[in-house]
mmCIF file of C-alpha atoms (C1' of nucleotides) in Angstrom:
data_model
loop_
_atom_site.group_PDB
_atom_site.id
_atom_site.type_symbol
_atom_site.label_atom_id
_atom_site.label_comp_id
_atom_site.label_asym_id
_atom_site.label_seq_id
_atom_site.Cartn_x
_atom_site.Cartn_y
_atom_site.Cartn_z
ATOM 1 C CA MET A 1 -18.680 14.969 -1.470
ATOM 2 C CA MET A 2 -17.757 12.080 -0.107
ATOM 3 C CA THR A 3 -16.851 11.918 3.506
ATOM 4 C CA LYS A 4 -14.121 10.001 4.922
ATOM 5 C CA PRO A 5 -15.395 7.122 6.878
ATOM 6 C CA TYR A 6 -12.441 7.337 9.242
ATOM 7 C CA GLY A 7 -9.821 9.916 10.287
ATOM 8 C CA LYS A 8 -10.992 13.259 11.454
ATOM 9 C CA PRO A 9 -9.333 16.040 9.857
ATOM 10 C CA GLY A 10 -6.144 17.054 11.747
ATOM 11 C CA ASP A 11 -4.890 20.435 12.356
ATOM 12 C CA VAL A 12 -1.570 21.798 11.252
ATOM 13 C CA THR A 13 0.102 20.522 14.273
ATOM 14 C CA GLU A 14 -1.304 16.901 13.878
ATOM 15 C CA LEU A 15 -0.012 17.264 10.168
ATOM 16 C CA VAL A 16 3.309 18.240 10.863
ATOM 17 C CA SER A 17 3.771 15.552 13.739
ATOM 18 C CA SER A 18 2.451 12.824 11.321
ATOM 19 C CA LEU A 19 5.039 13.812 8.810
ATOM 20 C CA GLY A 20 7.558 12.957 11.098
ATOM 21 C CA TRP A 21 6.907 9.337 11.216
ATOM 22 C CA MET A 22 6.080 9.279 7.388
ATOM 23 C CA GLU A 23 9.492 10.440 6.632
ATOM 24 C CA GLU A 24 10.777 7.403 8.621
ATOM 25 C CA ASP A 25 8.493 5.252 6.964
ATOM 26 C CA LEU A 26 9.512 6.380 3.709
ATOM 27 C CA SER A 27 12.925 6.157 4.297
ATOM 28 C CA SER A 28 12.666 2.525 5.474
ATOM 29 C CA GLN A 29 10.504 1.462 2.324
ATOM 30 C CA ASP A 30 12.047 -0.560 -0.408
ATOM 31 C CA GLY A 31 13.715 1.034 -3.496
ATOM 32 C CA ASP A 32 10.553 -0.053 -5.637
ATOM 33 C CA ARG A 33 8.012 1.671 -3.670
ATOM 34 C CA THR A 34 5.673 3.750 -5.749
ATOM 35 C CA PRO A 35 5.381 7.564 -5.549
ATOM 36 C CA GLU A 36 1.650 7.462 -4.607
ATOM 37 C CA ILE A 37 2.438 5.777 -1.337
ATOM 38 C CA GLY A 38 3.616 8.914 -0.131
ATOM 39 C CA HIS A 39 0.719 10.867 -1.492
ATOM 40 C CA TYR A 40 -1.358 8.437 0.041
ATOM 41 C CA ALA A 41 0.102 9.020 3.557
ATOM 42 C CA LEU A 42 -0.604 12.693 3.179
ATOM 43 C CA HIS A 43 -4.340 12.094 3.287
ATOM 44 C CA ARG A 44 -4.237 10.082 6.330
ATOM 45 C CA SER A 45 -4.879 12.027 9.550
ATOM 46 C CA ASN A 46 -2.859 11.859 12.529
ATOM 47 C CA ARG A 47 -5.439 9.591 13.823
ATOM 48 C CA GLU A 48 -4.791 6.726 11.424
ATOM 49 C CA GLU A 49 -1.001 7.475 11.399
ATOM 50 C CA LEU A 50 -0.834 6.794 14.990
ATOM 51 C CA GLY A 51 -2.825 3.645 14.661
ATOM 52 C CA SER A 52 -6.305 3.095 16.367
ATOM 53 C CA GLU A 53 -4.779 1.674 19.621
ATOM 54 C CA ASP A 54 -2.808 5.087 20.011
ATOM 55 C CA MET A 55 -5.679 7.055 19.031
ATOM 56 C CA GLU A 56 -7.778 5.444 21.583
ATOM 57 C CA GLU A 57 -5.445 6.117 24.295
ATOM 58 C CA GLU A 58 -5.463 9.539 23.487
ATOM 59 C CA GLU A 59 -9.036 9.946 23.215
ATOM 60 C CA GLU A 60 -9.284 7.958 26.537
ATOM 61 C CA GLU A 61 -7.241 10.306 28.205
ATOM 62 C CA GLU A 62 -9.550 13.427 26.829
ATOM 63 C CA GLU A 63 -12.851 12.061 27.492
ATOM 64 C CA GLU A 64 -11.785 11.414 31.276
ATOM 65 C CA ASP A 65 -11.381 15.193 31.388
ATOM 66 C CA MET A 66 -14.069 16.036 29.327
ATOM 67 C CA GLY A 67 -17.441 14.747 27.951
ATOM 68 C CA LEU A 68 -18.828 15.053 24.539
ATOM 69 C CA ASP A 69 -20.518 18.444 25.554
ATOM 70 C CA GLY A 70 -17.814 19.661 27.865
ATOM 71 C CA GLU A 71 -19.149 18.105 30.937
ATOM 72 C CA LYS A 72 -17.083 15.973 33.193
ATOM 73 C CA ALA A 73 -17.582 12.603 32.038
ATOM 74 C CA PRO A 74 -17.629 9.360 34.266
ATOM 75 C CA LYS A 75 -14.887 7.380 34.589
ATOM 76 C CA ARG A 76 -14.208 4.379 31.930
ATOM 77 C CA ARG A 77 -14.360 1.154 33.580
ATOM 78 C CA GLY A 78 -12.131 -1.716 32.642
ATOM 79 C CA PRO A 79 -8.316 -2.062 32.187
ATOM 80 C CA LYS A 80 -6.642 1.155 31.511
ATOM 81 C CA LYS A 81 -4.600 0.969 28.332
ATOM 82 C CA LYS A 82 -1.068 1.178 28.551
ATOM 83 C CA LYS A 83 0.689 4.508 28.044
ATOM 84 C CA MET A 84 1.870 5.000 24.559
ATOM 85 C CA THR A 85 5.323 5.700 25.005
ATOM 86 C CA LYS A 86 7.831 6.713 22.245
ATOM 87 C CA ALA A 87 9.332 3.279 22.381
ATOM 88 C CA ARG A 88 5.847 1.704 21.884
ATOM 89 C CA GLN A 89 5.179 4.058 18.931
ATOM 90 C CA GLU A 90 7.857 3.199 17.377
ATOM 91 C CA ARG A 91 7.100 -0.353 17.755
ATOM 92 C CA PHE A 92 3.874 0.052 16.226
ATOM 93 C CA ARG A 93 5.263 1.680 13.487
ATOM 94 C CA ALA A 94 8.072 -0.914 12.626
ATOM 95 C CA ARG A 95 5.157 -3.637 13.085
ATOM 96 C CA ARG A 96 2.938 -1.528 10.614
ATOM 97 C CA VAL A 97 5.622 -1.143 8.323
ATOM 98 C CA LYS A 98 6.731 -4.679 8.112
ATOM 99 C CA ALA A 99 2.994 -5.608 7.706
ATOM 100 C CA ASN A 100 2.769 -3.416 4.830
ATOM 101 C CA ALA A 101 5.808 -5.023 3.249
ATOM 102 C CA ARG A 102 4.253 -8.385 3.565
ATOM 103 C CA GLU A 103 1.053 -7.422 2.135
ATOM 104 C CA ARG A 104 2.540 -5.832 -0.659
ATOM 105 C CA SER A 105 4.521 -9.144 -1.316
ATOM 106 C CA ARG A 106 1.506 -11.171 -0.841
ATOM 107 C CA MET A 107 -0.494 -9.116 -3.345
ATOM 108 C CA HIS A 108 2.680 -9.321 -5.652
ATOM 109 C CA GLY A 109 2.260 -13.196 -5.356
ATOM 110 C CA LEU A 110 -1.255 -12.904 -5.996
ATOM 111 C CA ASN A 111 -0.473 -11.042 -9.008
ATOM 112 C CA ASP A 112 2.367 -13.375 -10.326
ATOM 113 C CA ALA A 113 -0.244 -16.259 -10.085
ATOM 114 C CA LEU A 114 -2.966 -14.254 -12.184
ATOM 115 C CA GLU A 115 -0.013 -13.514 -14.556
ATOM 116 C CA SER A 116 0.728 -17.278 -15.015
ATOM 117 C CA LEU A 117 -2.957 -17.897 -15.377
ATOM 118 C CA ARG A 118 -3.273 -15.104 -18.206
ATOM 119 C CA ARG A 119 -0.332 -16.995 -19.856
ATOM 120 C CA VAL A 120 -2.131 -20.308 -19.992
ATOM 121 C CA MET A 121 -5.300 -18.466 -21.173
ATOM 122 C CA PRO A 122 -6.530 -17.707 -24.945
ATOM 123 C CA CYS A 123 -5.805 -14.543 -26.047
ATOM 124 C CA TYR A 124 -2.689 -14.245 -24.104
ATOM 125 C CA SER A 125 -0.658 -10.924 -24.948
ATOM 126 C CA LYS A 126 2.144 -9.296 -22.815
ATOM 127 C CA THR A 127 1.267 -6.016 -24.003
ATOM 128 C CA GLN A 128 -2.706 -5.911 -23.679
ATOM 129 C CA LYS A 129 -3.482 -7.853 -20.351
ATOM 130 C CA LEU A 130 -6.840 -9.233 -19.411
ATOM 131 C CA SER A 131 -7.995 -7.430 -16.214
ATOM 132 C CA LYS A 132 -7.974 -9.512 -13.204
ATOM 133 C CA ILE A 133 -11.888 -10.078 -13.130
ATOM 134 C CA GLU A 134 -11.684 -10.822 -16.891
ATOM 135 C CA THR A 135 -8.882 -13.339 -16.452
ATOM 136 C CA LEU A 136 -10.651 -15.324 -13.861
ATOM 137 C CA ARG A 137 -13.832 -15.227 -15.886
ATOM 138 C CA LEU A 138 -12.250 -16.522 -19.087
ATOM 139 C CA ALA A 139 -10.095 -19.117 -16.759
ATOM 140 C CA ARG A 140 -13.550 -20.439 -15.746
ATOM 141 C CA ASN A 141 -14.982 -20.536 -19.078
ATOM 142 C CA TYR A 142 -11.863 -22.060 -20.549
ATOM 143 C CA ILE A 143 -11.974 -24.790 -18.135
ATOM 144 C CA TRP A 144 -15.676 -25.333 -18.861
ATOM 145 C CA ALA A 145 -14.846 -25.448 -22.458
ATOM 146 C CA LEU A 146 -12.140 -27.749 -22.373
ATOM 147 C CA SER A 147 -14.276 -29.924 -20.230
ATOM 148 C CA GLU A 148 -16.805 -29.883 -22.885
ATOM 149 C CA VAL A 149 -14.571 -30.765 -25.535
ATOM 150 C CA LEU A 150 -13.655 -33.934 -23.304
ATOM 151 C CA ASP A 151 -16.938 -34.549 -22.483
ATOM 152 C CA SER A 152 -18.966 -34.321 -25.520
ATOM 153 C CA GLY A 153 -16.333 -34.211 -28.304
ATOM 154 C CA GLN A 154 -17.105 -30.634 -29.167
ATOM 155 C CA SER A 155 -14.551 -29.155 -31.673
ATOM 156 C CA PRO A 156 -12.200 -26.713 -30.161
ATOM 157 C CA GLU A 157 -12.925 -24.855 -33.474
ATOM 158 C CA SER A 158 -16.601 -24.865 -33.173
ATOM 159 C CA ASN A 159 -18.901 -22.037 -32.563
ATOM 160 C CA GLY A 160 -19.849 -23.675 -29.371
ATOM 161 C CA PHE A 161 -16.381 -23.397 -28.040
ATOM 162 C CA MET A 162 -16.260 -19.926 -28.567
ATOM 163 C CA GLU A 163 -19.851 -19.288 -27.184
ATOM 164 C CA MET A 164 -18.403 -20.972 -23.909
ATOM 165 C CA LEU A 165 -15.274 -19.067 -23.752
ATOM 166 C CA CYS A 166 -17.352 -15.596 -24.171
ATOM 167 C CA LYS A 167 -19.824 -16.321 -21.774
ATOM 168 C CA GLY A 168 -19.967 -13.572 -19.312
ATOM 169 C CA LEU A 169 -17.193 -11.769 -20.401
ATOM 170 C CA SER A 170 -17.060 -8.082 -20.958
ATOM 171 C CA GLN A 171 -17.516 -6.947 -24.545
ATOM 172 C CA PRO A 172 -14.192 -5.968 -25.195
ATOM 173 C CA THR A 173 -12.877 -9.334 -23.989
ATOM 174 C CA SER A 174 -15.517 -11.322 -25.727
ATOM 175 C CA ASN A 175 -14.294 -9.369 -28.840
ATOM 176 C CA LEU A 176 -11.120 -10.126 -28.076
ATOM 177 C CA VAL A 177 -11.694 -13.732 -28.011
ATOM 178 C CA ALA A 178 -14.020 -13.840 -30.927
ATOM 179 C CA GLY A 179 -11.512 -12.255 -32.803
ATOM 180 C CA CYS A 180 -8.746 -14.636 -32.057
ATOM 181 C CA LEU A 181 -11.137 -17.404 -32.789
ATOM 182 C CA GLN A 182 -11.968 -15.983 -36.212
ATOM 183 C CA LEU A 183 -8.358 -15.989 -37.143
ATOM 184 C CA GLY A 184 -8.989 -19.526 -36.116
ATOM 185 C CA PRO A 185 -6.468 -22.013 -34.568
ATOM 186 C CA SER A 186 -5.274 -23.582 -37.733
ATOM 187 C CA THR A 187 -3.961 -20.418 -38.975
ATOM 188 C CA MET A 188 -2.254 -19.495 -35.904
ATOM 189 C CA VAL A 189 -1.049 -22.876 -35.254
ATOM 190 C CA LEU A 190 -0.091 -24.245 -38.593
ATOM 191 C CA ASN A 191 2.088 -20.975 -39.008
ATOM 192 C CA LYS A 192 3.540 -21.407 -35.644
ATOM 193 C CA MET A 193 4.256 -24.906 -36.860
ATOM 194 C CA ASP A 194 5.371 -23.587 -40.074
ATOM 195 C CA GLU A 195 7.807 -21.324 -38.492
ATOM 196 C CA LYS A 196 9.357 -23.758 -35.916
ATOM 197 C CA CYS A 197 9.088 -27.121 -37.705
ATOM 198 C CA GLY A 198 9.270 -26.016 -41.022
ATOM 199 C CA VAL A 199 5.840 -27.773 -41.934
ATOM 200 C CA PRO A 200 4.472 -26.569 -45.432
ATOM 201 C CA GLY A 201 0.990 -26.214 -46.243
ATOM 202 C CA ALA A 202 -0.084 -24.014 -43.453
ATOM 203 C CA GLY A 203 -3.480 -22.394 -44.383
ATOM 204 C CA GLY A 204 -6.326 -20.413 -42.795
ATOM 205 C CA PRO A 205 -9.668 -21.910 -41.565
ATOM 206 C CA GLN A 206 -12.289 -22.788 -43.758
ATOM 207 C CA GLY A 207 -14.276 -19.810 -44.831
ATOM 208 C CA HIS A 208 -11.481 -17.412 -43.640
ATOM 209 C CA PRO A 209 -9.460 -16.481 -46.465
ATOM 210 C CA ILE A 210 -6.803 -15.382 -44.360
ATOM 211 C CA SER A 211 -2.964 -15.249 -44.977
ATOM 212 C CA TYR A 212 -0.908 -14.987 -42.018
ATOM 213 C CA PRO A 213 1.626 -11.916 -42.457
ATOM 214 C CA SER A 214 4.898 -12.380 -43.784
ATOM 215 C CA PRO A 215 7.625 -11.645 -41.076
ATOM 216 C CA GLY A 216 7.944 -8.067 -42.800
ATOM 217 C CA LEU A 217 4.252 -7.040 -42.344
ATOM 218 C CA PRO A 218 2.763 -5.647 -39.143
ATOM 219 C CA SER A 219 1.132 -8.361 -37.346
ATOM 220 C CA PRO A 220 -2.735 -8.423 -36.870
ATOM 221 C CA PRO A 221 -3.877 -6.338 -34.309
ATOM 222 C CA TYR A 222 -5.441 -8.542 -31.857
ATOM 223 C CA GLY A 223 -4.478 -11.532 -29.378
ATOM 224 C CA SER A 224 -3.999 -14.931 -30.158
ATOM 225 C CA LEU A 225 -4.930 -18.255 -29.036
ATOM 226 C CA GLU A 226 -1.955 -19.482 -26.924
ATOM 227 C CA ALA A 227 0.061 -21.342 -29.638
ATOM 228 C CA SER A 228 1.198 -24.027 -27.022
ATOM 229 C CA HIS A 229 -2.705 -24.834 -26.375
ATOM 230 C CA LEU A 230 -3.439 -24.671 -30.147
ATOM 231 C CA LEU A 231 -0.854 -26.935 -31.092
ATOM 232 C CA HIS A 232 -2.518 -29.620 -28.926
ATOM 233 C CA LEU A 233 -5.921 -28.753 -29.888
ATOM 234 C CA LYS A 234 -4.953 -29.063 -33.615
ATOM 235 C CA SER A 235 -3.406 -32.356 -33.002
ATOM 236 C CA PHE A 236 -6.627 -34.027 -33.171
ATOM 237 C CA LYS A 237 -8.404 -32.037 -35.421
ATOM 238 C CA GLY A 238 -7.663 -34.849 -38.202
ATOM 239 C CA THR A 239 -5.373 -32.663 -40.453
ATOM 240 C CA ALA A 240 -2.155 -33.277 -41.708
ATOM 241 C CA TYR A 241 -0.770 -33.476 -38.109
ATOM 242 C CA GLU A 242 -3.281 -35.862 -36.605
ATOM 243 C CA ASN A 243 -0.447 -38.281 -35.968
ATOM 244 C CA SER A 244 1.871 -35.840 -34.565
ATOM 245 C CA SER A 245 2.125 -35.857 -30.428
ATOM 246 C CA PRO A 246 0.840 -32.861 -28.834
ATOM 247 C CA ASN A 247 4.017 -31.343 -27.758
ATOM 248 C CA GLU A 248 5.911 -32.114 -30.835
ATOM 249 C CA CYS A 249 7.823 -29.350 -32.527
ATOM 250 C CA SER A 250 7.008 -27.433 -29.243
ATOM 251 C CA SER A 251 8.878 -29.265 -26.916
ATOM 252 C CA GLY A 252 12.272 -27.456 -27.394
ATOM 253 C CA THR A 253 10.495 -24.354 -26.285
ATOM 254 C CA PRO A 254 9.216 -23.011 -22.885
ATOM 255 C CA PRO A 255 5.604 -23.387 -23.173
ATOM 256 C CA TYR A 256 4.478 -20.042 -22.392
ATOM 257 C CA ASP A 257 7.355 -17.584 -22.873
ATOM 258 C CA GLY A 258 7.938 -15.079 -25.696
ATOM 259 C CA PRO A 259 5.796 -12.799 -27.205
ATOM 260 C CA LEU A 260 3.117 -14.544 -29.065
ATOM 261 C CA THR A 261 1.131 -11.770 -30.088
ATOM 262 C CA PRO A 262 1.527 -7.976 -31.061
ATOM 263 C CA PRO A 263 -0.381 -5.204 -29.057
ATOM 264 C CA LEU A 264 -4.037 -6.112 -29.264
ATOM 265 C CA SER A 265 -7.002 -4.167 -30.394
ATOM 266 C CA ILE A 266 -10.059 -3.709 -28.206
ATOM 267 C CA SER A 267 -12.747 -1.866 -29.755
ATOM 268 C CA GLY A 268 -10.494 -0.915 -32.563
ATOM 269 C CA ASN A 269 -8.174 0.972 -30.563
ATOM 270 C CA PHE A 270 -4.706 -0.290 -31.164
ATOM 271 C CA ALA A 271 -1.970 -0.250 -28.365
ATOM 272 C CA LEU A 272 0.467 0.402 -31.205
ATOM 273 C CA LYS A 273 -0.877 2.202 -34.272
ATOM 274 C CA GLN A 274 0.589 0.999 -37.729
ATOM 275 C CA GLU A 275 -0.305 1.860 -41.221
ATOM 276 C CA PRO A 276 -2.120 -1.237 -42.218
ATOM 277 C CA SER A 277 -1.017 -2.854 -45.442
ATOM 278 C CA PRO A 278 -3.544 -3.446 -48.225
ATOM 279 C CA HIS A 279 -3.098 -7.139 -47.356
ATOM 280 C CA GLU A 280 -4.226 -6.369 -43.605
ATOM 281 C CA ALA A 281 -7.119 -4.230 -44.813
ATOM 282 C CA GLU A 282 -8.053 -6.914 -47.032
ATOM 283 C CA ARG A 283 -8.178 -9.112 -44.238
ATOM 284 C CA ASN A 284 -10.700 -7.410 -42.136
ATOM 285 C CA PHE A 285 -9.209 -7.884 -38.884
ATOM 286 C CA THR A 286 -11.765 -5.945 -36.730
ATOM 287 C CA PRO A 287 -13.145 -8.095 -33.993
ATOM 288 C CA HIS A 288 -16.710 -9.244 -34.311
ATOM 289 C CA PRO A 289 -18.826 -7.967 -31.371
ATOM 290 C CA ALA A 290 -22.203 -8.953 -32.967
ATOM 291 C CA HIS A 291 -20.645 -12.235 -33.515
ATOM 292 C CA ALA A 292 -19.378 -12.689 -29.948
ATOM 293 C CA THR A 293 -22.534 -11.267 -28.357
ATOM 294 C CA HIS A 294 -24.808 -13.562 -30.542
ATOM 295 C CA TYR A 295 -22.671 -16.466 -29.371
ATOM 296 C CA ILE A 296 -22.936 -15.391 -25.740
ATOM 297 C CA SER A 297 -26.850 -14.928 -25.804
ATOM 298 C CA SER A 298 -27.700 -18.126 -27.649
ATOM 299 C CA HIS A 299 -25.700 -20.856 -25.539
ATOM 300 C CA PRO A 300 -27.057 -22.672 -22.825
ATOM 301 C CA TYR A 301 -25.251 -21.987 -19.659
ATOM 302 C CA PRO A 302 -24.284 -23.545 -17.415
ATOM 303 C CA PRO A 303 -23.810 -26.835 -18.630
ATOM 304 C CA THR A 304 -25.313 -29.881 -17.179
ATOM 305 C CA SER A 305 -22.490 -32.158 -17.222
ATOM 306 C CA LEU A 306 -18.632 -31.740 -16.653
ATOM 307 C CA ALA A 307 -16.236 -34.339 -18.047
ATOM 308 C CA GLY A 308 -19.091 -36.796 -17.662
ATOM 309 C CA LEU A 309 -20.121 -35.999 -14.261
ATOM 310 C CA PRO A 310 -23.286 -33.949 -13.562
ATOM 311 C CA VAL A 311 -22.865 -30.265 -12.614
ATOM 312 C CA PRO A 312 -25.051 -29.990 -9.338
ATOM 313 C CA GLN A 313 -27.195 -26.969 -9.022
ATOM 314 C CA GLY A 314 -25.514 -23.950 -7.690
ATOM 315 C CA HIS A 315 -22.047 -25.472 -8.531
ATOM 316 C CA PRO A 316 -19.794 -22.873 -7.702
ATOM 317 C CA LEU A 317 -17.960 -22.972 -11.023
ATOM 318 C CA PHE A 318 -20.846 -21.226 -13.022
ATOM 319 C CA PRO A 319 -22.416 -18.212 -12.518
ATOM 320 C CA GLY A 320 -25.075 -17.153 -9.931
ATOM 321 C CA SER A 321 -22.461 -18.132 -7.197
ATOM 322 C CA ARG A 322 -21.062 -14.415 -7.058
ATOM 323 C CA TYR A 323 -17.453 -15.619 -7.619
ATOM 324 C CA GLU A 324 -17.404 -18.139 -4.844
ATOM 325 C CA LEU A 325 -15.093 -20.212 -6.414
ATOM 326 C CA PRO A 326 -12.079 -20.453 -4.020
ATOM 327 C CA LEU A 327 -8.615 -20.117 -5.760
ATOM 328 C CA GLU A 328 -7.367 -23.473 -5.096
ATOM 329 C CA MET A 329 -10.648 -25.031 -6.491
ATOM 330 C CA ALA A 330 -10.399 -22.763 -9.502
ATOM 331 C CA PHE A 331 -6.857 -23.413 -10.402
ATOM 332 C CA GLU A 332 -5.590 -26.867 -9.106
ATOM 333 C CA PRO A 333 -7.843 -29.236 -11.032
ATOM 334 C CA PHE A 334 -6.836 -26.960 -14.100
ATOM 335 C CA ALA A 335 -4.126 -29.012 -15.210
ATOM 336 C CA PRO A 336 -1.815 -27.263 -17.622
ATOM 337 C CA SER A 337 -3.287 -27.216 -21.177
ATOM 338 C CA HIS A 338 -0.574 -29.236 -22.582
ATOM 339 C CA ILE A 339 -1.895 -32.175 -20.321
ATOM 340 C CA VAL A 340 -5.697 -31.651 -20.704
ATOM 341 C CA THR A 341 -4.977 -31.208 -24.523
ATOM 342 C CA SER A 342 -2.851 -34.240 -24.837
ATOM 343 C CA GLN A 343 -5.307 -36.058 -22.867
ATOM 344 C CA MET A 344 -7.795 -34.883 -25.423
ATOM 345 C CA SER A 345 -5.263 -35.966 -28.135
ATOM 346 C CA SER A 346 -5.244 -39.605 -27.002
ATOM 347 C CA ILE A 347 -9.121 -39.677 -26.900
ATOM 348 C CA TYR A 348 -9.441 -38.470 -30.414
ATOM 349 C CA SER A 349 -6.675 -40.645 -31.585
ATOM 350 C CA GLU A 350 -8.431 -43.826 -30.459
ATOM 351 C "C1'" DT B 1 -14.840 14.173 -16.945
ATOM 352 C "C1'" DA B 2 -16.840 9.885 -15.225
ATOM 353 C "C1'" DG B 3 -15.452 5.026 -14.726
ATOM 354 C "C1'" DG B 4 -12.693 1.196 -14.758
ATOM 355 C "C1'" DC B 5 -8.666 -0.860 -12.928
ATOM 356 C "C1'" DC B 6 -4.823 -1.164 -10.070
ATOM 357 C "C1'" DA B 7 -1.641 -0.650 -6.151
ATOM 358 C "C1'" DT B 8 -1.079 0.431 -1.696
ATOM 359 C "C1'" DC B 9 -2.215 1.258 3.115
ATOM 360 C "C1'" DT B 10 -4.565 -0.098 6.869
ATOM 361 C "C1'" DG B 11 -7.303 -2.365 10.739
ATOM 362 C "C1'" DG B 12 -9.688 -6.372 12.030
ATOM 363 C "C1'" DT B 13 -9.865 -11.309 12.416
ATOM 364 C "C1'" DC B 14 -8.019 -15.879 12.825
ATOM 365 C "C1'" DC B 15 -4.581 -19.126 13.347
ATOM 366 C "C1'" DT B 16 -0.074 -20.820 14.884
ATOM 367 C "C1'" DA C 1 3.222 -11.836 19.431
ATOM 368 C "C1'" DG C 2 3.285 -12.056 14.837
ATOM 369 C "C1'" DG C 3 2.026 -14.007 10.167
ATOM 370 C "C1'" DA C 4 -1.746 -14.732 6.880
ATOM 371 C "C1'" DC C 5 -5.674 -13.041 4.745
ATOM 372 C "C1'" DC C 6 -9.350 -10.003 3.981
ATOM 373 C "C1'" DA C 7 -12.204 -5.923 2.785
ATOM 374 C "C1'" DG C 8 -12.489 -0.980 2.862
ATOM 375 C "C1'" DA C 9 -10.547 3.197 1.425
ATOM 376 C "C1'" DT C 10 -8.055 5.913 -1.317
ATOM 377 C "C1'" DG C 11 -5.147 8.259 -5.140
ATOM 378 C "C1'" DG C 12 -3.212 7.536 -9.675
ATOM 379 C "C1'" DC C 13 -3.494 6.169 -14.486
ATOM 380 C "C1'" DC C 14 -6.107 5.347 -18.581
ATOM 381 C "C1'" DT C 15 -9.767 5.490 -21.733
ATOM 382 C "C1'" DA C 16 -14.212 6.446 -23.708
#
DNA sequence: TAGGCCATCTGGTCCT
DNA sequence: AGGACCAGATGGCCTA
């Protein structure tokens, strides 16, 4: 049984009195507040509800009369705290409620930023979100992988690219990424371009006789590489589109809007269960855990260089640094993928 | 049912 | 004084 680190159990009177301000608090909350806030408050003792300042004062007054074992305690020195008047309590509550609202809003902002990060990640799906920690890990890997593409000319369709993406990710996320890359950027991209631009001749990647589902068929149960990225990646792969500019065909659409993928499959559990068509069964869309784990275990990490610059030992971008990478460091240098990949495109077209 | 993930509240600290 | 940021605590939800 876990003991609460703070808050002594209140008696009935305390509880009832605490409910008083709770009602005020609840009525002052925004309409979108979640029900658990109220439940949460129920678990708080009167001590917390009054706030430490208030309780210190109450305790102080008690302790002046009675010591711990009932004897007269010596008078406490120092400035006497202000009497907690009703007005003061109300001000305290108002301040607390305001601070809570700010904190909520701050966290929402943080989550929004995280969501926009998810959108520029491979395997983005609106229905099956990566967890916060996995998003950050994948982002780190993605930066690293793209840097390697720039630095060493590694193909974004190579095994090494996936190795880098999967490094340090959980098994389900690795499976997801592996599944995405198994499908292959070519298929996804070419079909996407086919849809948008009417480009004929879209085909699956070599070694993967995959036919992209027709509009009437259920979609494959996994995430996809973000199409806007793949378009760029594809643009320097030396296929039929090697001369096309990275943003061609996609310039008319918002880069990250719109559902690109159906509900994802993680470890074979589909968010939206659908009878697979015979075609889908043939395609064998199950993720490839062994594949992913093999990549993870076999690739050297961290890299010795990044975009031509040596990576110092203990660089915060890489493991062993206990997530010390500050947000601004993590995100600001990370140019939107269309910039990075168009840069790559120009390199490869030279 | 345990564990992971998440949203929220809260008090402390630092800064303006 | 008040806001931003942070970390700890807690309960709800979901999944294996």
